[in-house]
């Protein structure tokens, strides 16, 4: 993966059409902005109960978007990341429907994980309490088979997402088939979606076990042999993230988004600086994604102190709700279905009250933080919360998953804040300094982040007391200074 800015997007929700339309955007309106693109699920169907994360067929491109040759064409020009949804598939899949019809006689029976495979002697209350839950409710769903018998299947996320038995021969073959299809079509990076939940073990949390690391390492090795790099997606306690990063190729820096917001709201960089001193260097940085703004990644856990305490987290969440004029409150927690317990659903632009300077500053901090930056399509275009889509779907995360088209993209591209962000992206892409050494200095409301490599230097200085920030770039015979406020006003 090239250490330049990457895009995260759905093909249809950004382009208003298909994969060819997205490729056109990348090479025209977004020329010189991105070295790579994370294509969010493009499998059949893209409009399932979880926006493509519940595939009926993980090896089939939804025909409304195009076909595998369209994926390969994007891969000819860009690093291309796709989601390997390792934990589950749709209950509507041919395989699971065959299980419902034929029960244990189905050739797919071993592909799916049932409760009794993990708890053959029954699930005790003690064991049930140990299971880590990302969402409300039970992690099992009872299905009635054609012969009238019932069976409880693992459904970590929703009743339509049936967990796969990744230890079974059928489960291993299922994942191998997907990896092979990726490799054949220019997908050179995979994001292991929900990998932390893939291994279940009686008497454990069934989340990020030692056996989980073994599974991830084996899968990453298999991918590497096909020329594919691996990114692991896990929300967890910040020290756990550090431990995970030591065992895998790449991880997300999910602590960065809430810490940047906290810094700007409180005018205090202390928590952010503490994190950046120890944060993994093999990370992908984000401020926004197709999911919400993570909270668990900075909070306390099991009596252990977090990067923010509970009071600071409460203030952070309430500030987001206030800045979004209560819109995020309508999309978060019990107010909306299909949401995680540990995320606030809101665009990052609205989380900052659509304050253009604060938003550009947040992006500048992201781009100077250690790691390779990704920008989500709504964040790229500084799009507001989509309340109409939220009202229609009743799915909290849809507040940040708008459906756009080329005309809407053109209008958003022409906004001053979007043009300023484009310029910031190009600054990040064009300095060799970001491939060098990182140093940082801070004094509560002041922050200096600096990268140097041989003769190249890139430095960001921020003073929250007077809302000033500037970028200084130098190389042999050339020096440039970019004031963030001036970038906005150009």
CSV table of C-alpha atoms in Angstrom, one decimal:
chain,number,residue,atom,x,y,z
A,1,UNK,CA,0.0,0.0,0.0
A,2,UNK,CA,1.4,3.4,-1.0
A,3,UNK,CA,1.7,5.8,1.8
A,4,UNK,CA,-0.7,8.4,0.2
A,5,UNK,CA,-4.3,9.2,1.0
A,6,UNK,CA,-6.8,6.5,0.3
A,7,UNK,CA,-10.6,6.7,-0.4
A,8,UNK,CA,-13.3,4.7,1.4
A,9,UNK,CA,-16.6,4.4,-0.5
A,10,UNK,CA,-19.5,2.5,-1.8
A,11,UNK,CA,-19.4,2.4,-5.6
A,12,UNK,CA,-23.1,3.2,-6.1
A,13,UNK,CA,-23.6,5.6,-3.2
A,14,UNK,CA,-20.9,7.9,-4.4
A,15,UNK,CA,-21.1,7.6,-8.2
A,16,UNK,CA,-24.9,7.4,-8.4
A,17,UNK,CA,-24.3,4.5,-10.8
A,18,UNK,CA,-21.8,1.7,-10.8
A,19,UNK,CA,-18.1,0.6,-10.7
A,20,UNK,CA,-17.4,2.2,-14.1
A,21,UNK,CA,-18.9,5.5,-12.8
A,22,UNK,CA,-16.7,5.3,-9.7
A,23,UNK,CA,-13.6,4.7,-11.8
A,24,UNK,CA,-14.5,7.8,-13.9
A,25,UNK,CA,-14.8,9.9,-10.7
A,26,UNK,CA,-11.4,8.6,-9.4
A,27,UNK,CA,-9.6,9.5,-12.7
A,28,UNK,CA,-11.4,12.8,-13.4
A,29,UNK,CA,-13.0,14.8,-10.6
A,30,UNK,CA,-10.7,13.2,-8.0
A,31,UNK,CA,-7.6,13.2,-10.2
A,32,UNK,CA,-4.3,13.0,-8.1
A,33,UNK,CA,-6.2,12.7,-4.8
A,34,UNK,CA,-6.0,9.0,-4.1
A,35,UNK,CA,-3.4,6.2,-4.4
A,36,UNK,CA,-6.0,3.6,-3.5
A,37,UNK,CA,-9.6,2.9,-2.8
A,38,UNK,CA,-11.4,0.8,-0.2
A,39,UNK,CA,-14.4,-0.6,-2.1
A,40,UNK,CA,-17.1,-1.2,0.5
A,41,UNK,CA,-19.1,-4.4,-0.2
A,42,UNK,CA,-19.9,-4.8,-3.8
A,43,UNK,CA,-21.1,-8.4,-3.5
A,44,UNK,CA,-24.6,-9.6,-4.2
A,45,UNK,CA,-26.7,-8.1,-2.8
A,46,UNK,CA,-25.5,-4.5,-2.1
A,47,UNK,CA,-28.9,-3.7,-0.4
A,48,UNK,CA,-29.2,-6.4,2.1
A,49,UNK,CA,-30.1,-5.8,5.7
A,50,UNK,CA,-26.6,-4.5,6.5
A,51,UNK,CA,-25.6,-2.6,3.4
A,52,UNK,CA,-23.7,-5.4,1.8
A,53,UNK,CA,-22.1,-6.8,4.9
A,54,UNK,CA,-24.5,-9.7,4.8
A,55,UNK,CA,-23.6,-11.3,1.4
A,56,UNK,CA,-25.7,-13.9,-0.2
A,57,UNK,CA,-22.8,-14.6,-2.5
A,58,UNK,CA,-19.4,-13.2,-1.5
A,59,UNK,CA,-17.8,-14.2,-4.8
A,60,UNK,CA,-20.4,-12.5,-7.0
A,61,UNK,CA,-20.3,-8.8,-7.9
A,62,UNK,CA,-23.8,-7.3,-7.7
A,63,UNK,CA,-24.8,-7.0,-11.4
A,64,UNK,CA,-26.2,-3.5,-10.7
A,65,UNK,CA,-22.6,-2.4,-10.1
A,66,UNK,CA,-20.9,-4.3,-12.9
A,67,UNK,CA,-18.6,-7.4,-12.8
A,68,UNK,CA,-15.2,-8.6,-11.7
A,69,UNK,CA,-13.5,-7.0,-14.8
A,70,UNK,CA,-14.7,-3.6,-13.5
A,71,UNK,CA,-13.0,-4.3,-10.2
A,72,UNK,CA,-9.8,-5.4,-12.0
A,73,UNK,CA,-9.9,-2.2,-14.1
A,74,UNK,CA,-9.9,-0.1,-10.9
A,75,UNK,CA,-7.0,-2.2,-9.6
A,76,UNK,CA,-5.0,-1.4,-12.7
A,77,UNK,CA,-4.6,2.2,-11.5
A,78,UNK,CA,-5.2,2.1,-7.8
A,79,UNK,CA,-4.5,0.0,-4.7
A,80,UNK,CA,-7.8,-1.8,-4.3
A,81,UNK,CA,-9.1,-2.9,-0.9
A,82,UNK,CA,-12.1,-5.2,-0.5
A,83,UNK,CA,-13.8,-6.6,2.6
A,84,UNK,CA,-13.3,-10.2,3.5
A,85,UNK,CA,-16.4,-10.8,5.7
A,86,UNK,CA,-14.9,-13.7,7.7
A,87,UNK,CA,-17.5,-14.1,10.4
A,88,UNK,CA,-20.8,-14.5,8.6
A,89,UNK,CA,-23.0,-14.7,5.5
A,90,UNK,CA,-26.6,-14.0,4.7
A,91,UNK,CA,-29.4,-16.3,5.9
A,92,UNK,CA,-30.7,-15.9,2.4
A,93,UNK,CA,-27.7,-17.5,0.9
A,94,UNK,CA,-28.1,-20.7,-1.1
A,95,UNK,CA,-26.0,-22.6,1.4
A,96,UNK,CA,-28.0,-21.6,4.5
A,97,UNK,CA,-31.3,-22.1,2.7
A,98,UNK,CA,-30.1,-25.7,1.9
A,99,UNK,CA,-29.4,-26.2,5.6
A,100,UNK,CA,-32.9,-25.1,6.5
A,101,UNK,CA,-34.3,-27.5,3.9
A,102,UNK,CA,-32.1,-30.6,4.5
A,103,UNK,CA,-30.8,-30.0,8.1
A,104,UNK,CA,-27.8,-32.1,9.1
A,105,UNK,CA,-28.0,-33.9,5.7
A,106,UNK,CA,-27.1,-30.7,3.9
A,107,UNK,CA,-23.7,-30.6,2.3
A,108,UNK,CA,-23.4,-27.1,3.9
A,109,UNK,CA,-24.2,-28.1,7.4
A,110,UNK,CA,-20.6,-27.9,8.6
A,111,UNK,CA,-20.2,-24.4,7.1
A,112,UNK,CA,-22.3,-22.8,9.8
A,113,UNK,CA,-21.7,-22.5,13.5
A,114,UNK,CA,-24.4,-23.7,15.9
A,115,UNK,CA,-24.6,-23.2,19.6
A,116,UNK,CA,-24.1,-26.8,20.4
A,117,UNK,CA,-20.8,-27.0,18.4
A,118,UNK,CA,-19.2,-24.6,21.0
A,119,UNK,CA,-21.4,-25.7,24.0
A,120,UNK,CA,-22.1,-29.4,23.5
A,121,UNK,CA,-23.2,-29.7,27.2
A,122,UNK,CA,-25.3,-26.6,27.1
A,123,UNK,CA,-24.7,-22.9,27.7
A,124,UNK,CA,-24.5,-22.0,31.4
A,125,UNK,CA,-25.4,-18.5,32.7
A,126,UNK,CA,-21.8,-18.0,33.6
A,127,UNK,CA,-20.6,-18.8,30.1
A,128,UNK,CA,-23.3,-16.6,28.6
A,129,UNK,CA,-22.2,-13.7,30.7
A,130,UNK,CA,-18.6,-14.0,29.5
A,131,UNK,CA,-19.5,-13.6,25.8
A,132,UNK,CA,-18.6,-10.1,24.6
A,133,UNK,CA,-21.5,-8.5,22.8
A,134,UNK,CA,-21.1,-5.7,20.2
A,135,UNK,CA,-24.9,-5.2,20.0
A,136,UNK,CA,-27.9,-5.7,22.2
A,137,UNK,CA,-29.7,-9.0,22.5
A,138,UNK,CA,-28.6,-12.7,22.2
A,139,UNK,CA,-25.8,-13.9,19.9
A,140,UNK,CA,-28.0,-16.9,18.9
A,141,UNK,CA,-31.1,-17.1,16.6
A,142,UNK,CA,-33.3,-20.2,16.6
A,143,UNK,CA,-34.3,-21.4,13.1
A,144,UNK,CA,-36.9,-24.1,12.3
A,145,UNK,CA,-35.7,-26.7,9.9
A,146,UNK,CA,-37.9,-28.3,7.2
A,147,UNK,CA,-38.4,-31.4,9.3
A,148,UNK,CA,-39.9,-29.3,12.1
A,149,UNK,CA,-36.8,-29.5,14.4
A,150,UNK,CA,-35.2,-26.3,15.7
A,151,UNK,CA,-31.6,-25.3,15.9
A,152,UNK,CA,-29.8,-22.3,17.4
A,153,UNK,CA,-27.2,-20.7,15.1
A,154,UNK,CA,-24.6,-18.2,16.1
A,155,UNK,CA,-25.6,-14.8,14.9
A,156,UNK,CA,-23.1,-12.3,16.4
A,157,UNK,CA,-24.6,-9.3,14.7
A,158,UNK,CA,-28.1,-9.8,13.3
A,159,UNK,CA,-30.5,-12.7,12.7
A,160,UNK,CA,-29.8,-12.4,9.0
A,161,UNK,CA,-26.0,-12.8,9.4
A,162,UNK,CA,-25.3,-16.5,10.1
A,163,UNK,CA,-21.8,-17.1,11.6
A,164,UNK,CA,-19.4,-19.3,9.7
A,165,UNK,CA,-17.5,-22.2,11.3
A,166,UNK,CA,-14.1,-21.1,10.2
A,167,UNK,CA,-12.5,-24.2,11.6
A,168,UNK,CA,-14.5,-26.6,9.4
A,169,UNK,CA,-13.2,-27.8,6.0
A,170,UNK,CA,-16.2,-26.1,4.5
A,171,UNK,CA,-15.5,-22.8,6.2
A,172,UNK,CA,-11.8,-22.9,5.2
A,173,UNK,CA,-12.8,-23.6,1.6
A,174,UNK,CA,-15.3,-20.8,1.6
A,175,UNK,CA,-12.6,-18.2,2.6
A,176,UNK,CA,-10.1,-19.7,0.2
A,177,UNK,CA,-12.6,-19.3,-2.7
A,178,UNK,CA,-13.1,-15.6,-1.9
A,179,UNK,CA,-9.3,-14.9,-1.6
A,180,UNK,CA,-8.7,-16.6,-4.9
A,181,UNK,CA,-11.4,-14.5,-6.6
A,182,UNK,CA,-9.9,-11.4,-5.1
A,183,UNK,CA,-6.4,-12.3,-6.3
A,184,UNK,CA,-7.6,-13.0,-9.8
A,185,UNK,CA,-9.1,-9.5,-10.1
A,186,UNK,CA,-6.5,-7.0,-8.8
A,187,UNK,CA,-7.7,-6.8,-5.2
A,188,UNK,CA,-4.3,-6.4,-3.4
A,189,UNK,CA,-5.5,-5.5,0.1
A,190,UNK,CA,-8.2,-7.1,2.2
A,191,UNK,CA,-10.0,-5.7,5.3
A,192,UNK,CA,-10.9,-8.5,7.6
A,193,UNK,CA,-14.3,-7.5,8.7
A,194,UNK,CA,-15.4,-8.6,12.2
A,195,UNK,CA,-12.4,-10.9,12.5
A,196,UNK,CA,-12.3,-10.5,16.2
A,197,UNK,CA,-15.5,-12.5,16.6
A,198,UNK,CA,-14.6,-15.3,14.2
A,199,UNK,CA,-13.4,-17.8,16.9
A,200,UNK,CA,-15.7,-19.0,19.6
A,201,UNK,CA,-14.6,-21.0,22.6
A,202,UNK,CA,-16.5,-22.1,25.6
A,203,UNK,CA,-15.7,-20.3,28.8
A,204,UNK,CA,-14.3,-17.3,27.0
A,205,UNK,CA,-15.4,-13.9,25.7
A,206,UNK,CA,-15.5,-15.3,22.2
A,207,UNK,CA,-13.7,-12.1,21.1
A,208,UNK,CA,-10.0,-11.6,20.2
A,209,UNK,CA,-8.7,-14.8,21.8
A,210,UNK,CA,-5.2,-16.2,21.3
A,211,UNK,CA,-6.8,-18.6,18.8
A,212,UNK,CA,-8.3,-15.6,17.0
A,213,UNK,CA,-4.7,-14.3,16.4
A,214,UNK,CA,-3.7,-17.7,15.1
A,215,UNK,CA,-6.6,-17.7,12.7
A,216,UNK,CA,-5.9,-14.1,11.5
A,217,UNK,CA,-2.2,-14.9,11.1
A,218,UNK,CA,-2.9,-18.0,9.0
A,219,UNK,CA,-5.4,-16.1,6.9
A,220,UNK,CA,-3.0,-13.3,6.4
A,221,UNK,CA,-0.3,-15.7,5.4
A,222,UNK,CA,-2.6,-17.3,2.9
A,223,UNK,CA,-3.5,-13.9,1.5
A,224,UNK,CA,0.2,-12.9,1.3
A,225,UNK,CA,1.0,-15.9,-0.8
A,226,UNK,CA,-1.6,-14.6,-3.3
A,227,UNK,CA,0.0,-11.1,-3.2
A,228,UNK,CA,-2.6,-9.6,-0.9
A,229,UNK,CA,-1.9,-7.5,2.2
A,230,UNK,CA,-4.2,-7.6,5.3
A,231,UNK,CA,-5.9,-5.0,7.4
A,232,UNK,CA,-7.6,-6.0,10.6
A,233,UNK,CA,-10.7,-4.2,11.7
A,234,UNK,CA,-11.2,-4.3,15.5
A,235,UNK,CA,-12.7,-1.9,18.0
A,236,UNK,CA,-11.3,-2.5,21.4
A,237,UNK,CA,-9.5,-1.0,24.5
A,238,UNK,CA,-6.6,1.1,23.4
A,239,UNK,CA,-3.9,-1.0,25.0
A,240,UNK,CA,-5.4,-4.1,23.4
A,241,UNK,CA,-5.1,-2.3,20.0
A,242,UNK,CA,-1.4,-1.8,20.6
A,243,UNK,CA,-1.0,-5.5,21.4
A,244,UNK,CA,-3.0,-6.5,18.3
A,245,UNK,CA,-0.9,-4.3,16.1
A,246,UNK,CA,2.2,-6.2,17.1
A,247,UNK,CA,0.7,-9.4,15.8
A,248,UNK,CA,-0.8,-8.3,12.5
A,249,UNK,CA,0.1,-6.5,9.3
A,250,UNK,CA,-2.0,-3.4,9.7
A,251,UNK,CA,-4.7,-2.1,12.0
A,252,UNK,CA,-7.0,0.9,12.1
A,253,UNK,CA,-6.3,3.9,14.4
A,254,UNK,CA,-9.9,4.0,15.7
A,255,UNK,CA,-8.8,6.1,18.8
A,256,UNK,CA,-7.9,9.0,16.6
A,257,UNK,CA,-11.4,10.2,15.6
A,258,UNK,CA,-12.8,10.8,19.1
A,259,UNK,CA,-9.5,12.1,20.4
A,260,UNK,CA,-9.3,14.8,17.7
A,261,UNK,CA,-12.9,15.8,18.5
A,262,UNK,CA,-12.1,15.9,22.2
A,263,UNK,CA,-9.0,18.0,21.5
A,264,UNK,CA,-10.9,20.6,19.5
A,265,UNK,CA,-13.8,20.7,21.9
A,266,UNK,CA,-11.7,21.0,25.1
A,267,UNK,CA,-8.8,22.9,23.5
A,268,UNK,CA,-6.6,20.4,25.2
A,269,UNK,CA,-4.3,18.1,23.2
A,270,UNK,CA,-3.1,16.1,26.3
A,271,UNK,CA,-5.1,12.9,25.6
A,272,UNK,CA,-4.3,12.9,21.9
A,273,UNK,CA,-0.6,13.4,22.6
A,274,UNK,CA,-0.6,10.5,25.1
A,275,UNK,CA,-2.1,8.3,22.4
A,276,UNK,CA,0.2,9.4,19.5
A,277,UNK,CA,3.3,8.6,21.6
A,278,UNK,CA,2.3,5.0,21.8
A,279,UNK,CA,-0.1,4.5,18.8
A,280,UNK,CA,0.8,1.7,16.3
A,281,UNK,CA,2.8,2.8,13.4
A,282,UNK,CA,1.5,0.1,11.1
A,283,UNK,CA,-2.0,1.7,11.1
A,284,UNK,CA,-4.6,3.1,8.8
A,285,UNK,CA,-5.8,6.5,10.1
A,286,UNK,CA,-9.5,7.5,9.7
A,287,UNK,CA,-11.8,10.2,11.1
A,288,UNK,CA,-14.9,8.7,9.5
A,289,UNK,CA,-15.9,5.4,8.0
A,290,UNK,CA,-19.2,3.7,6.9
A,291,UNK,CA,-19.7,3.0,10.6
A,292,UNK,CA,-20.1,5.4,13.5
A,293,UNK,CA,-17.5,7.4,15.5
A,294,UNK,CA,-16.0,4.9,18.0
A,295,UNK,CA,-16.1,5.5,21.7
A,296,UNK,CA,-14.9,2.1,23.1
A,297,UNK,CA,-11.5,2.8,21.6
A,298,UNK,CA,-10.7,5.6,24.0
A,299,UNK,CA,-12.8,4.7,27.1
A,300,UNK,CA,-12.0,2.7,30.2
A,301,UNK,CA,-12.7,-1.0,30.3
A,302,UNK,CA,-12.9,-3.5,33.1
A,303,UNK,CA,-11.6,-1.1,35.7
A,304,UNK,CA,-8.7,0.0,33.5
A,305,UNK,CA,-8.3,3.7,32.8
A,306,UNK,CA,-8.9,4.8,29.2
A,307,UNK,CA,-7.5,7.7,27.2
A,308,UNK,CA,-10.6,9.6,28.2
A,309,UNK,CA,-12.5,9.1,31.5
A,310,UNK,CA,-16.2,8.5,31.6
A,311,UNK,CA,-17.0,12.2,32.3
A,312,UNK,CA,-14.9,13.3,29.3
A,313,UNK,CA,-16.7,10.7,27.1
A,314,UNK,CA,-20.1,11.9,28.2
A,315,UNK,CA,-19.1,15.4,27.4
A,316,UNK,CA,-17.8,14.4,24.0
A,317,UNK,CA,-20.9,12.5,23.1
A,318,UNK,CA,-23.2,15.3,24.3
A,319,UNK,CA,-21.1,17.9,22.3
A,320,UNK,CA,-21.5,15.8,19.1
A,321,UNK,CA,-25.3,15.6,19.8
A,322,UNK,CA,-25.5,19.4,20.3
A,323,UNK,CA,-23.3,20.2,17.3
A,324,UNK,CA,-25.5,18.1,15.1
A,325,UNK,CA,-28.6,19.8,16.5
A,326,UNK,CA,-29.7,16.5,18.0
A,327,UNK,CA,-29.5,14.6,14.7
A,328,UNK,CA,-26.9,12.2,15.9
A,329,UNK,CA,-29.0,11.4,19.0
A,330,UNK,CA,-31.7,10.2,16.7
A,331,UNK,CA,-29.3,7.8,14.9
A,332,UNK,CA,-27.5,6.4,17.9
A,333,UNK,CA,-28.1,3.7,20.5
A,334,UNK,CA,-31.6,2.6,21.2
A,335,UNK,CA,-33.0,5.4,19.0
A,336,UNK,CA,-32.2,3.5,15.9
A,337,UNK,CA,-31.9,-0.2,14.8
A,338,UNK,CA,-28.8,-2.0,13.7
A,339,UNK,CA,-26.4,0.1,15.6
A,340,UNK,CA,-23.4,-0.9,17.7
A,341,UNK,CA,-23.3,-0.1,21.4
A,342,UNK,CA,-20.0,1.7,21.2
A,343,UNK,CA,-20.4,4.2,18.4
A,344,UNK,CA,-22.1,7.6,17.7
A,345,UNK,CA,-23.7,7.8,14.3
A,346,UNK,CA,-23.0,11.2,12.7
A,347,UNK,CA,-21.0,12.7,9.9
A,348,UNK,CA,-17.7,14.0,11.1
A,349,UNK,CA,-18.5,17.4,9.5
A,350,UNK,CA,-21.7,17.6,11.6
A,351,UNK,CA,-19.9,16.4,14.7
A,352,UNK,CA,-17.9,19.6,14.3
A,353,UNK,CA,-21.0,21.7,13.7
A,354,UNK,CA,-20.0,22.2,10.1
A,355,UNK,CA,-17.2,24.5,11.2
A,356,UNK,CA,-15.0,24.6,8.2
A,357,UNK,CA,-11.8,25.6,10.0
A,358,UNK,CA,-12.2,23.0,12.7
A,359,UNK,CA,-12.9,20.4,10.1
A,360,UNK,CA,-9.9,21.2,8.0
A,361,UNK,CA,-7.8,21.2,11.2
A,362,UNK,CA,-9.1,17.8,12.1
A,363,UNK,CA,-8.0,16.5,8.7
A,364,UNK,CA,-4.6,18.1,8.9
A,365,UNK,CA,-4.1,16.4,12.3
A,366,UNK,CA,-5.2,13.1,10.7
A,367,UNK,CA,-2.8,13.5,7.8
A,368,UNK,CA,0.1,14.3,10.0
A,369,UNK,CA,-0.6,11.4,12.5
A,370,UNK,CA,1.5,8.3,12.0
A,371,UNK,CA,-0.1,5.9,9.5
A,372,UNK,CA,-1.6,5.9,6.1
A,373,UNK,CA,-4.8,8.1,5.9
A,374,UNK,CA,-8.1,7.1,4.5
A,375,UNK,CA,-11.0,9.5,3.8
A,376,UNK,CA,-14.6,8.4,3.7
A,377,UNK,CA,-16.6,9.7,0.8
A,378,UNK,CA,-19.0,11.8,2.8
A,379,UNK,CA,-16.1,13.3,4.7
A,380,UNK,CA,-14.3,14.0,1.4
A,381,UNK,CA,-17.3,16.0,0.1
A,382,UNK,CA,-18.1,17.5,3.5
A,383,UNK,CA,-21.6,16.1,3.3
A,384,UNK,CA,-24.2,16.8,6.0
A,385,UNK,CA,-26.2,14.2,7.9
A,386,UNK,CA,-28.7,12.5,5.7
A,387,UNK,CA,-31.8,12.7,7.8
A,388,UNK,CA,-34.1,11.7,5.0
A,389,UNK,CA,-32.3,8.4,4.5
A,390,UNK,CA,-32.3,7.8,8.2
A,391,UNK,CA,-36.0,8.4,8.4
A,392,UNK,CA,-36.6,6.1,5.4
A,393,UNK,CA,-34.4,3.2,6.5
A,394,UNK,CA,-34.5,3.5,10.3
A,395,UNK,CA,-30.9,2.3,10.3
A,396,UNK,CA,-28.7,4.6,12.5
A,397,UNK,CA,-25.6,4.4,10.4
A,398,UNK,CA,-27.4,5.4,7.2
A,399,UNK,CA,-27.2,9.0,8.5
A,400,UNK,CA,-23.6,8.8,7.2
A,401,UNK,CA,-24.2,6.7,4.1
A,402,UNK,CA,-25.9,9.1,1.6
A,403,UNK,CA,-26.8,8.2,-2.0
A,404,UNK,CA,-25.2,10.7,-4.3
A,405,UNK,CA,-24.9,11.2,-8.1
A,406,UNK,CA,-22.6,13.1,-10.4
A,407,UNK,CA,-24.5,16.3,-10.2
A,408,UNK,CA,-24.5,16.3,-6.4
A,409,UNK,CA,-20.8,15.4,-6.4
A,410,UNK,CA,-20.0,18.3,-8.7
A,411,UNK,CA,-21.9,20.7,-6.5
A,412,UNK,CA,-20.1,19.4,-3.3
A,413,UNK,CA,-16.7,19.5,-5.0
A,414,UNK,CA,-17.2,23.2,-5.7
A,415,UNK,CA,-17.6,24.1,-2.0
A,416,UNK,CA,-14.7,26.1,-0.5
A,417,UNK,CA,-14.2,23.5,2.3
A,418,UNK,CA,-14.1,20.7,-0.2
A,419,UNK,CA,-11.6,22.5,-2.4
A,420,UNK,CA,-9.5,23.2,0.8
A,421,UNK,CA,-9.6,19.5,1.7
A,422,UNK,CA,-8.5,18.6,-1.8
A,423,UNK,CA,-5.5,20.9,-1.4
A,424,UNK,CA,-4.7,19.4,1.9
A,425,UNK,CA,-4.8,15.9,0.4
A,426,UNK,CA,-2.4,16.9,-2.3
A,427,UNK,CA,0.0,18.4,0.3
A,428,UNK,CA,0.0,15.1,2.1
A,429,UNK,CA,0.5,13.1,-1.1
A,430,UNK,CA,3.4,15.3,-2.5
A,431,UNK,CA,5.8,15.4,0.4
A,432,UNK,CA,8.4,12.7,0.7
A,433,UNK,CA,8.8,13.7,4.4
A,434,UNK,CA,5.8,11.5,5.4
A,435,UNK,CA,7.9,8.4,4.6
A,436,UNK,CA,10.4,9.4,7.2
A,437,UNK,CA,10.6,10.0,10.9
A,438,UNK,CA,7.9,11.5,13.1
A,439,UNK,CA,8.4,13.8,16.1
A,440,UNK,CA,5.9,15.7,18.1
A,441,UNK,CA,5.8,18.5,20.7
A,442,UNK,CA,2.8,19.8,22.7
A,443,UNK,CA,1.8,22.1,25.5
A,444,UNK,CA,-1.9,21.5,26.2
A,445,UNK,CA,-3.5,23.8,23.6
A,446,UNK,CA,-0.5,23.8,21.3
A,447,UNK,CA,0.7,21.0,19.0
A,448,UNK,CA,3.6,20.6,16.7
A,449,UNK,CA,3.8,17.5,14.4
A,450,UNK,CA,6.8,17.1,12.2
A,451,UNK,CA,8.0,14.6,9.6
A,452,UNK,CA,11.5,14.5,8.1
A,453,UNK,CA,13.2,12.4,5.5
A,454,UNK,CA,16.7,13.3,4.3
A,455,UNK,CA,16.2,16.9,2.9
A,456,UNK,CA,12.4,16.9,3.1
A,457,UNK,CA,10.4,18.3,6.0
A,458,UNK,CA,6.7,18.7,6.7
A,459,UNK,CA,5.5,20.4,9.9
A,460,UNK,CA,2.0,21.2,11.3
A,461,UNK,CA,1.7,23.7,14.1
A,462,UNK,CA,-1.6,24.3,15.9
A,463,UNK,CA,-2.6,26.8,18.6
A,464,UNK,CA,-6.2,26.2,19.8
A,465,UNK,CA,-6.2,29.3,21.9
A,466,UNK,CA,-6.5,31.5,18.8
A,467,UNK,CA,-7.6,28.8,16.4
A,468,UNK,CA,-4.5,29.1,14.2
A,469,UNK,CA,-2.8,26.4,12.2
A,470,UNK,CA,-0.1,26.3,9.5
A,471,UNK,CA,1.8,23.8,7.5
A,472,UNK,CA,5.5,24.3,6.7
A,473,UNK,CA,7.1,22.3,3.8
A,474,UNK,CA,10.7,22.3,2.8
A,475,UNK,CA,12.9,20.4,0.4
A,476,UNK,CA,16.1,21.2,-1.4
A,477,UNK,CA,15.8,24.8,-2.7
A,478,UNK,CA,12.1,25.0,-1.9
A,479,UNK,CA,10.1,26.2,1.1
A,480,UNK,CA,6.3,26.7,1.4
A,481,UNK,CA,3.9,27.8,4.1
A,482,UNK,CA,0.2,27.1,4.1
A,483,UNK,CA,-2.0,28.8,6.6
A,484,UNK,CA,-5.2,26.7,7.1
A,485,UNK,CA,-7.4,29.8,7.2
A,486,UNK,CA,-5.9,31.1,4.0
A,487,UNK,CA,-6.4,27.7,2.3
A,488,UNK,CA,-10.1,28.0,3.2
A,489,UNK,CA,-10.4,31.5,1.9
A,490,UNK,CA,-8.7,30.8,-1.5
